[in-house]
Coordinates of C-alpha atoms and ligand atoms in Angstrom, one line a residue:
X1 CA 7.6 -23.7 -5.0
X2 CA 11.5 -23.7 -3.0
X3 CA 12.8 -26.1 -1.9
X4 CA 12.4 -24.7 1.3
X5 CA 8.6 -23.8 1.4
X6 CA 8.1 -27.8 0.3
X7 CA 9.9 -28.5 3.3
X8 CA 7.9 -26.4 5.7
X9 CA 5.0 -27.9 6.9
X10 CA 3.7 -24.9 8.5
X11 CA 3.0 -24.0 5.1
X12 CA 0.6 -26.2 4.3
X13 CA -2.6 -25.0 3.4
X14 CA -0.9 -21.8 1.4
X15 CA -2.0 -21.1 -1.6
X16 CA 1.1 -21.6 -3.7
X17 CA -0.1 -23.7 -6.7
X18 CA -2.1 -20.6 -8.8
X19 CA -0.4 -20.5 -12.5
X20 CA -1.4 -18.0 -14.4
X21 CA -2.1 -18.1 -19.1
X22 CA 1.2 -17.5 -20.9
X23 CA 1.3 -13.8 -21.9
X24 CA 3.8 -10.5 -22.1
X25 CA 3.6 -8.3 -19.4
X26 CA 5.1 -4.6 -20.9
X27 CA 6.4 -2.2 -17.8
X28 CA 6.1 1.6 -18.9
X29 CA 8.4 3.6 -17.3
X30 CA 11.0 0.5 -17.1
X31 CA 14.2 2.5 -16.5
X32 CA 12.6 4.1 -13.0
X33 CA 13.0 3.0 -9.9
X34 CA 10.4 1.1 -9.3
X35 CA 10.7 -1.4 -11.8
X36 CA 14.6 -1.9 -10.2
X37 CA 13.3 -2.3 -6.7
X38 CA 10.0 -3.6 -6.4
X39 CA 8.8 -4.9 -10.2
X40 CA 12.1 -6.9 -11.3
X41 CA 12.5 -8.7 -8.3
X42 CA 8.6 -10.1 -7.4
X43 CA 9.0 -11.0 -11.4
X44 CA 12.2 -13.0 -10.1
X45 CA 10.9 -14.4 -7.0
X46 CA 7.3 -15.5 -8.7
X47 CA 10.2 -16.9 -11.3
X48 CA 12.2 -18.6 -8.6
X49 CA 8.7 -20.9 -7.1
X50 CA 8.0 -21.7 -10.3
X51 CA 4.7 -19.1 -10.5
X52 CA 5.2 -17.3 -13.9
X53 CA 3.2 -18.6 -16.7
X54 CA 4.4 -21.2 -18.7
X55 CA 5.2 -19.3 -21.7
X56 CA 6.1 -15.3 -20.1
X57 CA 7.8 -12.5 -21.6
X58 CA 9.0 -9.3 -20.0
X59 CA 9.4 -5.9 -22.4
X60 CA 10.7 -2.4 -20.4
X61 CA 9.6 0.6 -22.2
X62 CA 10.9 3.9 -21.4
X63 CA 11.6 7.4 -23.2
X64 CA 16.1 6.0 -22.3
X65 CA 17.2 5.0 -25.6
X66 CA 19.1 1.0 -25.1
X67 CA 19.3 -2.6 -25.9
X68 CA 18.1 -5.6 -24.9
X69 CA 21.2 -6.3 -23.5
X70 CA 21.6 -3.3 -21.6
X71 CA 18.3 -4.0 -20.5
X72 CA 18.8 -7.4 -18.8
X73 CA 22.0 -6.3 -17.1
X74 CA 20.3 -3.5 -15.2
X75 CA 17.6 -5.8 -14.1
X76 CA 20.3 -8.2 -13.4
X77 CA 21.5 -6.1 -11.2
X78 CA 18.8 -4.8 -10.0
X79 CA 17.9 -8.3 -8.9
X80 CA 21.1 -9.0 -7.4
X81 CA 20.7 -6.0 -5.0
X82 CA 17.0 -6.2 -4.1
X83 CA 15.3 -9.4 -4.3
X84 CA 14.7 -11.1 -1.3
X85 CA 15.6 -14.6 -2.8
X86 CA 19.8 -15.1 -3.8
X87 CA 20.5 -15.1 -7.4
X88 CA 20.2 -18.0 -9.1
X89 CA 21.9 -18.2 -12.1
X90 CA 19.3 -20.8 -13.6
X91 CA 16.2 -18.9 -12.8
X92 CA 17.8 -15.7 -13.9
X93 CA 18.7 -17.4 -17.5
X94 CA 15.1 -18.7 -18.0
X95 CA 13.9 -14.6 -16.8
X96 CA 16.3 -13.0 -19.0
X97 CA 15.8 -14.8 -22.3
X98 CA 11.9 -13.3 -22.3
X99 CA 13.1 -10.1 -21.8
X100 CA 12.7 -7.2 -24.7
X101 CA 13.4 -3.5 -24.4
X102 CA 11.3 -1.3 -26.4
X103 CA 12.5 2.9 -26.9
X104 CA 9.2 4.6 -26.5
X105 CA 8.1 7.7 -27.3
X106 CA 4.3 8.0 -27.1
X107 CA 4.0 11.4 -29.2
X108 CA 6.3 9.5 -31.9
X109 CA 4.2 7.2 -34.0
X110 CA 6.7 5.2 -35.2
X111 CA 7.9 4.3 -31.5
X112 CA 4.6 2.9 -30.7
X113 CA 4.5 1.0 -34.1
X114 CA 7.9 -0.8 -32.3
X115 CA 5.9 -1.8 -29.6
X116 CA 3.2 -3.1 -32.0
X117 CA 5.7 -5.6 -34.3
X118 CA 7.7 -6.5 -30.8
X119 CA 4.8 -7.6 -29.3
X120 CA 3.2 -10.0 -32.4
X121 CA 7.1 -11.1 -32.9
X122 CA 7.2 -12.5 -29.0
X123 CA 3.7 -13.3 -29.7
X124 CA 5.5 -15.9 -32.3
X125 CA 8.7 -16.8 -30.9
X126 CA 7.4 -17.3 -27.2
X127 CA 3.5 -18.6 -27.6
X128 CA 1.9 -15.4 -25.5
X129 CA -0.9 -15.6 -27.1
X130 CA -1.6 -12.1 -27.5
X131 CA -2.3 -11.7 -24.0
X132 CA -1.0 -8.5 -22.2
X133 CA -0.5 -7.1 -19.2
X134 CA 0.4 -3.2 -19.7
X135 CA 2.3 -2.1 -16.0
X136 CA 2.1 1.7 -16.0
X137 CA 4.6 2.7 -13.3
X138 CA 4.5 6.5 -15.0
X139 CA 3.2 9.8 -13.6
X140 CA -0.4 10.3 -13.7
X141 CA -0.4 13.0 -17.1
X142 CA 1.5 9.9 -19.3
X143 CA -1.3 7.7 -18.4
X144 CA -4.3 8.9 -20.8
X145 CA -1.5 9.1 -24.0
X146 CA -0.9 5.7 -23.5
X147 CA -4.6 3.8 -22.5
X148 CA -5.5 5.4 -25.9
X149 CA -2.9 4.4 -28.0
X150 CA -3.4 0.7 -26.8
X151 CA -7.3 0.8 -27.1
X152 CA -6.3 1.7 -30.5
X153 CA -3.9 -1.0 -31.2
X154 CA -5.6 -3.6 -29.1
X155 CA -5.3 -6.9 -30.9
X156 CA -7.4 -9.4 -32.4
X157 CA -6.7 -12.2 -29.8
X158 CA -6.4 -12.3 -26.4
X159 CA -6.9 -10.6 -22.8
X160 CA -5.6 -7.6 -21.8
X161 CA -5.2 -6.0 -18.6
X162 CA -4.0 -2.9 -17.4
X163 CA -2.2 -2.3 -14.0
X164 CA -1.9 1.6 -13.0
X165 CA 0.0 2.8 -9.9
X166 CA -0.9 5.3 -7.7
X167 CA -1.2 8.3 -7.2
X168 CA -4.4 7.7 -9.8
X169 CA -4.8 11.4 -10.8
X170 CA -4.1 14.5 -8.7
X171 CA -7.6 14.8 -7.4
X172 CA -11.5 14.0 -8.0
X173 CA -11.5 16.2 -11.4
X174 CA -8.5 14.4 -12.9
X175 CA -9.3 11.0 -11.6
X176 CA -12.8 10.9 -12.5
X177 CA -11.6 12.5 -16.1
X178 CA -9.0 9.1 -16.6
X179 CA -11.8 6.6 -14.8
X180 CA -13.8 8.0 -17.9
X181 CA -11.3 7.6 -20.6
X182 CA -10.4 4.1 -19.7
X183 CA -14.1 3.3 -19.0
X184 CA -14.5 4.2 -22.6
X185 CA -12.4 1.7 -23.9
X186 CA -11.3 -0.8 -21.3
X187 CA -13.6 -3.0 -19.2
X188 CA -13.6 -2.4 -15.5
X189 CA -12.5 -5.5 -14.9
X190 CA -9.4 -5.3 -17.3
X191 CA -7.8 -2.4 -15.0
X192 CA -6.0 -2.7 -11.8
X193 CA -5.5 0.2 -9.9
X194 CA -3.0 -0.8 -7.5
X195 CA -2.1 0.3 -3.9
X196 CA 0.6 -1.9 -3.1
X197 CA -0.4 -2.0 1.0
X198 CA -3.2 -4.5 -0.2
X199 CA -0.8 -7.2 -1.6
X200 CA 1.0 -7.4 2.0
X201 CA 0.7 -10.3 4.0
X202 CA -0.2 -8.7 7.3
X203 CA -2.9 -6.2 5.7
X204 CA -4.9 -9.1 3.7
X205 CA -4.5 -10.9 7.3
X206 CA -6.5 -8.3 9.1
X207 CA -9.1 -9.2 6.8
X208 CA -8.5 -13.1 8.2
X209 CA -8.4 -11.8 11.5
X210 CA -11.9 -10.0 11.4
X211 CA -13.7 -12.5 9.2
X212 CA -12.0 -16.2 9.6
X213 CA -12.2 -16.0 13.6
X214 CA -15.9 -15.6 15.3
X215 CA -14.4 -13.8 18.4
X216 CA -13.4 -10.2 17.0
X217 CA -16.8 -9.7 15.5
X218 CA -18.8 -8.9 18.4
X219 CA -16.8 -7.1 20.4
X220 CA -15.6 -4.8 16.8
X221 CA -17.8 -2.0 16.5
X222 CA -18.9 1.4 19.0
X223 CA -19.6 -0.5 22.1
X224 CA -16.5 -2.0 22.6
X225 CA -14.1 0.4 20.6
X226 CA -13.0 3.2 22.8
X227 CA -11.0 4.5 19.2
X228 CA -9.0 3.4 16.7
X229 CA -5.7 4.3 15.6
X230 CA -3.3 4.0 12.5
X231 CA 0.0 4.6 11.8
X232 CA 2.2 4.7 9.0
X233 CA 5.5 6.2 10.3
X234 CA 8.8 6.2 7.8
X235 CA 12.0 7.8 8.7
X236 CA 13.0 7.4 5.4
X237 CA 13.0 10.9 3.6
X238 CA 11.9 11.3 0.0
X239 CA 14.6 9.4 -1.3
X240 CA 15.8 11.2 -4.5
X241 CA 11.8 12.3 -5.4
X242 CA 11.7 16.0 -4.9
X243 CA 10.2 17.0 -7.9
X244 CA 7.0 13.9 -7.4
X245 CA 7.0 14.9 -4.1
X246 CA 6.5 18.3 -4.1
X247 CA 3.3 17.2 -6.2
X248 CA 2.0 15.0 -3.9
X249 CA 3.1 15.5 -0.8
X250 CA 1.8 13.2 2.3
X251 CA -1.7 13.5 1.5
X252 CA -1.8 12.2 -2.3
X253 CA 1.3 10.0 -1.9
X254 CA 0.0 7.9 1.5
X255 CA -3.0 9.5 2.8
X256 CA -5.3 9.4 0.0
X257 CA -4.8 5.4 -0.8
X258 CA -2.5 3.6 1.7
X259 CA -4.0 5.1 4.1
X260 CA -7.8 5.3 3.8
X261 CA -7.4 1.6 2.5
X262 CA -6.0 0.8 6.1
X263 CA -9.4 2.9 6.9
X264 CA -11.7 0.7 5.1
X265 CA -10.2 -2.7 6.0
X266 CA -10.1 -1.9 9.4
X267 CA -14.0 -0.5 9.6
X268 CA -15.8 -2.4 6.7
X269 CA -18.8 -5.1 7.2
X270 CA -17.9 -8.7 6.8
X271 CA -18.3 -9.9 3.1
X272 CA -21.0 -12.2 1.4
X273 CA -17.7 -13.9 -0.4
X274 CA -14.2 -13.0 -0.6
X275 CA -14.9 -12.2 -4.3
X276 CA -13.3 -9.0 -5.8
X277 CA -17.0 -6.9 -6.0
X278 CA -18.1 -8.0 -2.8
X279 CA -14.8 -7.0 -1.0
X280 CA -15.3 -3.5 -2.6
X281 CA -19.0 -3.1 -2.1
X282 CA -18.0 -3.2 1.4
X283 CA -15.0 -1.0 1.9
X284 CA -16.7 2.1 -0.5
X285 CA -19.5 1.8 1.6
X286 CA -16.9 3.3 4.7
X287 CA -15.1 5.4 2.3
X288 CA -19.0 6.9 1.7
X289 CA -19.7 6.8 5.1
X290 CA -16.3 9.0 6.1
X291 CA -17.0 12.6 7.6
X292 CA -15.1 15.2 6.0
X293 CA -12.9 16.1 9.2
X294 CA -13.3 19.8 10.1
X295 CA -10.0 21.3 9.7
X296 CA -9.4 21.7 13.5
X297 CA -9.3 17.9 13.5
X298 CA -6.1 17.7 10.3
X299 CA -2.9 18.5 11.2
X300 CA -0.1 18.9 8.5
X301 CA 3.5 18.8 9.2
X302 CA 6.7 19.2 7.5
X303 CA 10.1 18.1 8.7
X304 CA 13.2 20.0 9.4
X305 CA 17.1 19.5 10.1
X306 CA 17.0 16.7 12.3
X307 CA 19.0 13.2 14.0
X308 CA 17.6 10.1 12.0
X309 CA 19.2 6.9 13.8
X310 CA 22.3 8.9 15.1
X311 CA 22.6 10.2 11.6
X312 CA 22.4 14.4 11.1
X313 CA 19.3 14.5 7.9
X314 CA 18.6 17.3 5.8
X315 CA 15.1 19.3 6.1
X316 CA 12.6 18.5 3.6
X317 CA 13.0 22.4 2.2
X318 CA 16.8 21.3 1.7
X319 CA 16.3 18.5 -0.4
X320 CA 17.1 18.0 -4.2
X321 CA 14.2 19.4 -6.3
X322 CA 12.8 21.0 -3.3
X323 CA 11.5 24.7 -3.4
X324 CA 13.4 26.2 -0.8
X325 CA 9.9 27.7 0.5
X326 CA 8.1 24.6 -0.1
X327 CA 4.8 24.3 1.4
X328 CA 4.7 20.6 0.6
X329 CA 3.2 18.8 3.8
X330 CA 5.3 15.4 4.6
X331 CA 3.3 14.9 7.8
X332 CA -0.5 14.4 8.2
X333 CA -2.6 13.6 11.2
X334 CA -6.0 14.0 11.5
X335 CA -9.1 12.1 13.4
X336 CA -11.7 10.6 11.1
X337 CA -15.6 9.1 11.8
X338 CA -16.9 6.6 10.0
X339 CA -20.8 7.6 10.0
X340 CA -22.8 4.3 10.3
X341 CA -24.2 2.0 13.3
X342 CA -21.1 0.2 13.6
X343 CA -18.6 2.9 14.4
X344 CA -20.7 6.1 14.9
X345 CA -18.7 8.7 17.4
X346 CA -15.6 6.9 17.6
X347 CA -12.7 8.0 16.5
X348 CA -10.2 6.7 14.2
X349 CA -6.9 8.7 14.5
X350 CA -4.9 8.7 11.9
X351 CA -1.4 9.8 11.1
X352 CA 1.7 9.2 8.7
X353 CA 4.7 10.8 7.9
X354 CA 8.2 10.8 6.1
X355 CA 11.4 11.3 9.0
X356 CA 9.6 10.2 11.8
X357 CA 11.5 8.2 14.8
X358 CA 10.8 5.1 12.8
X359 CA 9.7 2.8 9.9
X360 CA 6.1 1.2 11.8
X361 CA 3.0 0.7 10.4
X362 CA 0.3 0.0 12.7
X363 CA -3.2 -0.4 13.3
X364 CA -4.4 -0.5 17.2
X365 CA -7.5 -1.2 18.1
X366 CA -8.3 0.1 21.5
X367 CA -10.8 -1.1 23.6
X368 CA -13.4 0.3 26.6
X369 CA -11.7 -0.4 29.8
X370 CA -13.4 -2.6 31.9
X371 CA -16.5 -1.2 33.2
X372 CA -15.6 -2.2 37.0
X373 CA -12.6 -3.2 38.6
X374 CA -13.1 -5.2 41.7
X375 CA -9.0 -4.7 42.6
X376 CA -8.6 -2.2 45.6
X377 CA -4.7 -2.7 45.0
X378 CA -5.2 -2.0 41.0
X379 CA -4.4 1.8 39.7
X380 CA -6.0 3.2 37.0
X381 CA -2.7 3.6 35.4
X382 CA -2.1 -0.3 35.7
X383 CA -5.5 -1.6 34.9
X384 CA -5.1 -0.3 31.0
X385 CA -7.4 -0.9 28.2
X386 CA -6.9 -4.0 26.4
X387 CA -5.7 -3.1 22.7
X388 CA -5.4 -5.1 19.7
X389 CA -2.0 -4.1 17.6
X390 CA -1.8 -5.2 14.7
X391 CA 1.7 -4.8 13.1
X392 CA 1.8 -4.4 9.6
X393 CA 5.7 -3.9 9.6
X394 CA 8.3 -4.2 10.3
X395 CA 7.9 -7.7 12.9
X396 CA 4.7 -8.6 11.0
X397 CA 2.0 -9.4 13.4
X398 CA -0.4 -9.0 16.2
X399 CA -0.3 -8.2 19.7
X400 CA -2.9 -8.1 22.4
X401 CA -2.4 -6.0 26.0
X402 CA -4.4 -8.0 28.0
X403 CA -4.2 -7.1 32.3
X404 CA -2.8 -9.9 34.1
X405 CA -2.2 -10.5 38.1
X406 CA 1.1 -10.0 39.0
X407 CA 3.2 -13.3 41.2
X408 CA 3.3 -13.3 44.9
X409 CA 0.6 -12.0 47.5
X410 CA -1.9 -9.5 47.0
X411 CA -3.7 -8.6 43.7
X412 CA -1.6 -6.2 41.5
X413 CA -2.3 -6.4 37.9
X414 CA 0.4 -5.7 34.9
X415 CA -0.6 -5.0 31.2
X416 CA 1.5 -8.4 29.6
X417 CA 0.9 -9.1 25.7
X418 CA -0.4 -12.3 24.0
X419 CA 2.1 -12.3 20.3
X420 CA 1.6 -13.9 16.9
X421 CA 4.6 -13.0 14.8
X422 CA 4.8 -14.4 11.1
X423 CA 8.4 -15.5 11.0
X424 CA 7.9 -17.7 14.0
X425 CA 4.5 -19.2 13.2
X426 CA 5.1 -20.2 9.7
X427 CA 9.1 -19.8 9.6
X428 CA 8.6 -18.6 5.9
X429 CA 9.8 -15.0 4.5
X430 CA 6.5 -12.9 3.7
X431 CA 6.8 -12.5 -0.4
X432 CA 6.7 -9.2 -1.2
X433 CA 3.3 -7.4 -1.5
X434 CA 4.2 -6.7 -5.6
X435 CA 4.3 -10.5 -6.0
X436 CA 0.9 -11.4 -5.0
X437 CA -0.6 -8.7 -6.7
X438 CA 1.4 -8.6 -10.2
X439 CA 0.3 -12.6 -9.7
X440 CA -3.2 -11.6 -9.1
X441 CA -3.4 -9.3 -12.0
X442 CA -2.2 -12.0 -14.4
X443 CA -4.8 -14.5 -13.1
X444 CA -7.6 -11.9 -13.7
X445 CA -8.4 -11.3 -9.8
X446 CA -9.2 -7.8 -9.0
X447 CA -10.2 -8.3 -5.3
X448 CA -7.0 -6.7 -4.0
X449 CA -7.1 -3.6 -6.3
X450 CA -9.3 -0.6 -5.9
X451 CA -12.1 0.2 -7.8
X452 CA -12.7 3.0 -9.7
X453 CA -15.3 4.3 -7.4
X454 CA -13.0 3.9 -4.2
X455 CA -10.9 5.9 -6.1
X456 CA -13.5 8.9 -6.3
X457 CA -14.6 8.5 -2.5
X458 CA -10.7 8.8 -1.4
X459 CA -9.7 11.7 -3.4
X460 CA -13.3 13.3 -2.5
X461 CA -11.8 13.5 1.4
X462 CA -8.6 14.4 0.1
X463 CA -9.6 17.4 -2.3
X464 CA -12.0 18.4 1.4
X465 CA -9.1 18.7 3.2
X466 CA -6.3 20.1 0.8
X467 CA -9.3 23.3 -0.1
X468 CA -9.6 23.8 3.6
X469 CA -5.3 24.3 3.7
X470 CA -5.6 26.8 1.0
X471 CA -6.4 29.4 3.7
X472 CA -4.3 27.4 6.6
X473 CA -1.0 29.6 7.8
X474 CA 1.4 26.6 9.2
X475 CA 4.6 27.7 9.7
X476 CA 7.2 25.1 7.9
X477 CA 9.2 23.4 8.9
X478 CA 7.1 22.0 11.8
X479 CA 8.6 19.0 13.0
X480 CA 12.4 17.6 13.6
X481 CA 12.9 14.8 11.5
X482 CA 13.5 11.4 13.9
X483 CA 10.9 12.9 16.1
X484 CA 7.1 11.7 15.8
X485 CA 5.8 14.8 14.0
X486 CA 4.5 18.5 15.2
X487 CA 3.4 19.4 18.7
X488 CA 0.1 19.8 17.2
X489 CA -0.8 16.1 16.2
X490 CA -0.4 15.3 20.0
X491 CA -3.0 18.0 21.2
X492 CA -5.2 16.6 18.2
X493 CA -5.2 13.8 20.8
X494 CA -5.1 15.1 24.1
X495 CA -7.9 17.9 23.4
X496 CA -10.4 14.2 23.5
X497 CA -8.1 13.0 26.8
X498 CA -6.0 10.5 24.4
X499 CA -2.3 10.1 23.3
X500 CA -1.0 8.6 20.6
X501 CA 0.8 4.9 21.6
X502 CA 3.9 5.4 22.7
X503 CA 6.8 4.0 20.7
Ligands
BG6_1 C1 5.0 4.3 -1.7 C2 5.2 5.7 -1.5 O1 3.7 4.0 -2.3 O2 5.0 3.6 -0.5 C3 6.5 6.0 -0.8 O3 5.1 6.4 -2.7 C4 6.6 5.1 0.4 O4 6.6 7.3 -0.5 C5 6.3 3.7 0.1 O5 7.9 5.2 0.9 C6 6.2 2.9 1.4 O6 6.0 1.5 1.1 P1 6.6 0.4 2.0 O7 6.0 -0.9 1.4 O8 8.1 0.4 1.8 O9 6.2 0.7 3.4

């Protein structure tokens, strides 16, 4: 625990005391950017309030030939520049010394025999035990290579567990065809399929919202809802990842899991237990119960030339690794039904996209207006539906727009919003969503990972919509970045007399 969060007594109640078994945690794909921005430092922070096992040890593999050495002064740095705590030197010593660098080369036998002898060695020197947790932050096609080789040189003692990032195959065919392989020699309870969205603080919250308060309940379902709407806006670009992004594009990058996740959270029944099956019993069922959208109600985008905070941005076509023709979508809007009692007919609108106006992540739930105002002085423009926002990020929190009667004579009434925001209410930095799940992964807790038949249902919609674009004639570029996407995703809107929240 800091110093600081044992001196905040708004924290009380938190859950910081879970420790998890000493083991080695082995990060495939160590030299990539993940592991520099997100992986290294949760490892550091977890390190810094004392979370790590007792006995923990850290091994990088990548294709990069290096060192050890080299090894801990990238992280080092990596640290230095991206972790939300400052460096301690202390904490950073006690890291460091667990931390091995293995040169891997899958289709090279004698590479993965390296892994093998590191492994029992630290196994030795540093008491793991001969548990493991294998990180796979590599592209989809190195994943089935590598969940074989380990079946095969699984040891004796010891648990394993296996975190994959997403994207989890490139659609239904190729994600089914891995659940299978790793079905065949891994339990489903040793893999963690991770979607980093679930390990934030304000996502998990929703869930505390809905089920830990017995006001929301009621009034969250059809005859209350007027619609439902969801944003994940970036105005980052693609940051360096042409060539993964012209794989993905929107749809398999954010759509497919971020997204639909957001989806289920949002429109799932309330759990028996906040146990890891009975979490995901629930949210498949919505992901079951989604239409598949018809494709007048999906609109894809790509960005152009544009102004991004004052700043003149490249289109996506201009971009490093970028076919100059690219077809990639980096925009997606579309208007989903969830087809059971609770939400039947109303729409969730969603949309996300790289170079909008700004980075916002949003869910709003908008209400019915009221069914009869008695204020002859009231507009319909000022008496507007209440709506639930909950901010995701950035300013983590929740908003209500609530009507309320403005000073002086007469009875004018003014939308005015009721706030929560995380920094003031519990004055404590969020941790970082890859802390609480690389945490939870180690402890064996699966509840904020996605199973492998979420996994299906998601890419089912996805692989719907991306046959019905075979035949779709969008003209790209469609959108400027720093603007809020294609003229089209606002008539999406406005063809059901709706517009997207203004920003
Ligand atoms: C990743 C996507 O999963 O999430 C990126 O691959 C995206 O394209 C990122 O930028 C957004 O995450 P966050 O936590 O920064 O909003």
């Amino acid at each position: 625990m800091s110093a600081h969060a044992e001196e905040n007594p708004l924290l009380e109640g938190l859950d910081l005391g879970r420790r998890p078994e000493s083991c080695a945690l082995v990060i495939f794909g160590a030299s990539g950017d993940l592991t520099q921005r997100k992986l290294m430092p949760a490892l550091y922070s977890l390190a810094i309030r004392g979370l790590l096992p007792e006995h923990f040890v850290v091994i990088g593999a990548a294709r990069t030939p290096g060192t050890d050495d080299e090894f801990r002064a990238k992280m080092r740095e990596a640290i230095e520049k991206y972790a939300r705590d400052p460096f301690r030197e202390d904490v950073w010593e006690r890291l460091a010394s667990g931390m091995r660098y293995a040169a891997l080369d899958f289709s090279d036998e004698t590479s993965e025999n390296s892994l093998v002898r590191i492994l029992s060695t630290v196994d030795a020197e540093y008491g793991t035990q001969g548990n493991r947790v294998f990180y796979f932050a590599v592209p989809p096609n190195a994943i089935a290579t590598l969940v074989s080789e380990l079946a095969a040189r699984r040891a004796a003692e010891g648990w394993v567990r296996l975190i994959i990032e997403k994207p989890f195959g490139n659609d239904l065919a190729s994600a089914r065809s891995l659940n299978e392989l790793i079905a065949d020699r891994f339990s489903e309870r040793e893999v963690y399929r991770i979607d980093h969205y679930l390990g934030k603080e304000t996502v998990q919250n929703m869930l505390a919202l809905r089920f830990a308060n017995g006001i929301f309940e009621p009034i969250w379902n059809r005859q209350f809802v007027d619609h439902v709407q969801i944003t994940v806006a970036e105005s980052i670009g693609i940051e360096g990842r042409g060539s993964f992004y012209e794989h993905t594009g929107a749809i398999r990058d954010i759509f497919q899991n971020l997204l639909l996740q957001l989806v289920a959270i949002t429109a799932m029944e309330p759990p028996s237990d906040f146990t890891a099956d009975s979490v995901r019993n629930e949210k498949v069922k919505v992901l079951r119960s989604l239409q598949t959208p018809d494709p007048t109600s999906v609109v894809r985008g790509q960005y152009g030339r544009g102004f991004v905070e004052g700043i003149e941005v490249p289109g996506y076509r201009e971009e490093d690794g970028v076919d100059p023709a690219s077809m990639t979508d980096t925009y997606v809007a579309a208007k989903l039904y969830v087809d059971n009692w609770r939400w039947a007919d109303t729409p969730f609108y969603v949309r996300m996209g790289k170079r909008l106006g700004r980075r916002e992540t949003t869910v709003a739930i908008q209400f019915k207006r009221a069914p009869h105002p008695p204020f002859a002085e009231a507009t319909s423009d000022s008496l507007r539906p209440n709506v639930l926002l909950i901010h995701v990020q950035p300013d983590e929190g929740m908003s209500l727009a609530i009507g309320a009667k403005v000073p002086g004579q007469g009875m004018s009434i003014r939308t005015v919003h009721m706030d929560f925001l995380y920094g003031s209410a519990f004055r404590e930095g969020l941790p970082e969503a890859y802390e609480r799940l690389i945490l939870d992964a180690m402890l064996g807790d699966a509840t904020l990972f996605t199973r492998s038949d979420e996994i299906e249902e998601q890419w089912a919609l996805v692989d719907a919509i991306t046959s019905a674009w075979e035949r779709d004639r969008t003209a790209f570029p469609n959108y400027a970045a720093g603007t809020w996407g294609p003229p089209s995703a606002d008539e999406l809107l406005h063809r059901d007399g709706r517009s997207w929240r203004r920003h």
